[in-house]
Amino acid sequence: MAFLNKALFEISNFQNSLFVVFIQLLFIILSFQILGYIHVMHIPVMTKNDFYTFLVPSIFYSLSTILSLQALMKLNVAIYVVIKRCTPALTFLLQSIILKKKKLDLKTGLCVLAMTSGAVITSIGDLTFDLESYIIGSLSVIFQSIYLLTVQRCSEQKTSSEVLYINSLVSLPIVSIILLIFSDELSNVQSYNGYKTFSFWLYFLSSTFGGGLLNGATFWCIMKNSALTTSVIGVLKSILQVFFGLFVFDRLSINTNTIIGIVLSLLAGTMFSYFEYTSKHKKSFTSTNHIDYEQQNHQSTNLSFDTQEIATNSEKETLK
């Protein structure tokens, strides 16, 4: 998805990230409406309570998405991916420190430190270093982590499609306000002179469809698949994006710092995902064993009562 957006920004020179986010959200909402109209799926209903519940997560989602595309416009894809890979680690830290839901141990702490160090080392080796883009990219990571934490609380009783639809509905007016009041992108869109080119429509439609499908796939993957599947897919995607990002669009200056930083970040991210999975697997295994133990005790108790009852009945028959 990063490559499609980057192609739209670089090759087609369509530097309007807010408008792209707006169209992607609109595409998601219209897709639900069309699929519901032809009875392929049920259209989720957003209540007033849902609006207030998802308002805060949607604000952070909108800010994260907008800032991510803003950073992508100026950063190399490989650098962008390295920065975005810090999101799971930051989310883990926030869960540990603020929500007290995770226990921060030495291994995961070192992984978080290594990922952050990798991003810093990579930035040092970036000869086209742009401080503003790095700050914007870092803010997008922070907002995305906060969004992930807040949406977890809101979506406990919702399906993935309901969360996606409601989140898009609430986010659309937020993005619209930012687009209309705080930017001049509408005038840029009107004055853009590349609408007659095939490449623009190829990248624009691919970005629109890809953004909608990516959002849907992300929500579905989180709620349907195992932790291992989600983690492995995330790591493999990052490795491929970094590899191809080194050589496409604005090529990254490959030097010792960039190689060390990227490798360190990817290895730390892989180990972090592995530690997270093994931790969850152990908890699941312990919980399953505890349930089996309780069931065995319950069965043993019932068997003991049945044996005593049979013995009592036998004694009564003997007395008779």
XYZ file of N, CA and C in Angstrom, residues 57 59-73 75 79-88 90-91 94 132-148:
141
model
N -11.258 7.386 19.299
C -10.418 6.555 18.428
C -10.364 7.056 16.989
N -10.636 10.125 15.919
C -9.788 11.322 15.837
C -8.321 10.914 15.706
N -7.902 9.985 16.551
C -6.511 9.528 16.486
C -6.241 8.748 15.200
N -7.239 7.998 14.731
C -7.083 7.275 13.462
C -6.886 8.259 12.312
N -7.696 9.296 12.283
C -7.603 10.293 11.214
C -6.250 10.993 11.237
N -5.823 11.406 12.425
C -4.531 12.080 12.545
C -3.386 11.156 12.139
N -3.471 9.905 12.559
C -2.424 8.946 12.224
C -2.340 8.714 10.717
N -3.488 8.530 10.084
C -3.509 8.270 8.642
C -3.014 9.473 7.851
N -3.474 10.646 8.234
C -3.070 11.870 7.528
C -1.569 12.108 7.665
N -1.064 11.992 8.885
C 0.363 12.231 9.112
C 1.226 11.162 8.450
N 0.722 9.933 8.390
C 1.474 8.862 7.727
C 1.692 9.186 6.254
N 0.640 9.629 5.590
C 0.772 9.968 4.169
C 1.609 11.225 3.971
N 1.498 12.158 4.909
C 2.337 13.355 4.833
C 3.817 12.979 4.916
N 4.139 12.057 5.814
C 5.529 11.617 5.951
C 5.981 10.837 4.726
N 5.086 10.010 4.188
C 5.434 9.184 3.033
C 5.751 10.030 1.806
N 5.137 11.195 1.706
C 5.379 12.049 0.540
C 6.840 12.490 0.447
N 9.509 11.042 2.631
C 10.466 10.035 3.071
C 10.600 8.913 2.050
N 12.727 4.016 4.745
C 12.792 4.809 5.977
C 11.416 4.893 6.625
N 10.418 5.097 5.801
C 9.038 5.190 6.292
C 8.622 3.907 7.015
N 8.963 2.765 6.427
C 8.596 1.476 7.029
C 9.332 1.265 8.348
N 10.608 1.647 8.390
C 11.385 1.500 9.623
C 10.750 2.307 10.758
N 10.309 3.513 10.449
C 9.657 4.345 11.471
C 8.329 3.728 11.901
N 7.534 3.268 10.933
C 6.219 2.707 11.249
C 6.323 1.391 12.011
N 7.450 0.696 11.880
C 7.628 -0.562 12.611
C 7.743 -0.336 14.113
N 7.916 0.902 14.521
C 7.975 1.212 15.953
C 6.587 1.215 16.591
N 5.535 1.161 15.783
C 4.173 1.236 16.314
C 3.840 0.098 17.282
N 4.087 -1.191 16.922
C 3.766 -2.258 17.880
C 4.515 -2.114 19.196
N 5.688 0.688 20.593
C 5.146 1.806 21.364
C 3.792 1.440 21.963
N 2.980 0.715 21.210
C 1.690 0.263 21.731
C 1.887 -0.630 22.948
N 2.878 1.550 25.929
C 1.739 2.287 26.476
C 0.815 1.361 27.263
N 11.464 17.608 9.444
C 10.003 17.742 9.511
C 9.312 16.418 9.200
N 9.803 15.708 8.193
C 9.193 14.429 7.816
C 9.373 13.383 8.908
N 10.536 13.385 9.545
C 10.778 12.437 10.634
C 9.869 12.739 11.827
N 9.680 14.014 12.110
C 8.786 14.392 13.210
C 7.349 13.981 12.895
N 6.922 14.241 11.661
C 5.564 13.870 11.249
C 5.382 12.354 11.309
N 6.389 11.616 10.828
C 6.315 10.159 10.888
C 6.256 9.641 12.313
N 7.026 10.247 13.198
C 7.015 9.842 14.612
C 5.669 10.146 15.260
N 5.093 11.290 14.931
C 3.772 11.632 15.471
C 2.705 10.658 14.972
N 2.836 10.222 13.724
C 1.865 9.259 13.194
C 1.940 7.939 13.954
N 3.149 7.548 14.354
C 3.322 6.331 15.154
C 2.656 6.488 16.522
N 2.849 7.645 17.138
C 2.248 7.903 18.453
C 0.724 7.878 18.368
N 0.178 8.569 17.372
C -1.279 8.622 17.226
C -1.860 7.251 16.871
N -1.135 6.484 16.066
C -1.629 5.156 15.717
C -1.635 4.238 16.934
N -0.628 4.347 17.775
C -0.582 3.533 18.991
C -1.737 3.883 19.924
N -1.991 5.178 20.079
C -3.110 5.605 20.927
C -4.434 5.141 20.324
N -4.526 5.213 18.999
C -5.743 4.736 18.330
C -5.971 3.247 18.594
N -4.916 2.453 18.481
C -5.045 1.014 18.704
C -5.483 0.708 20.133
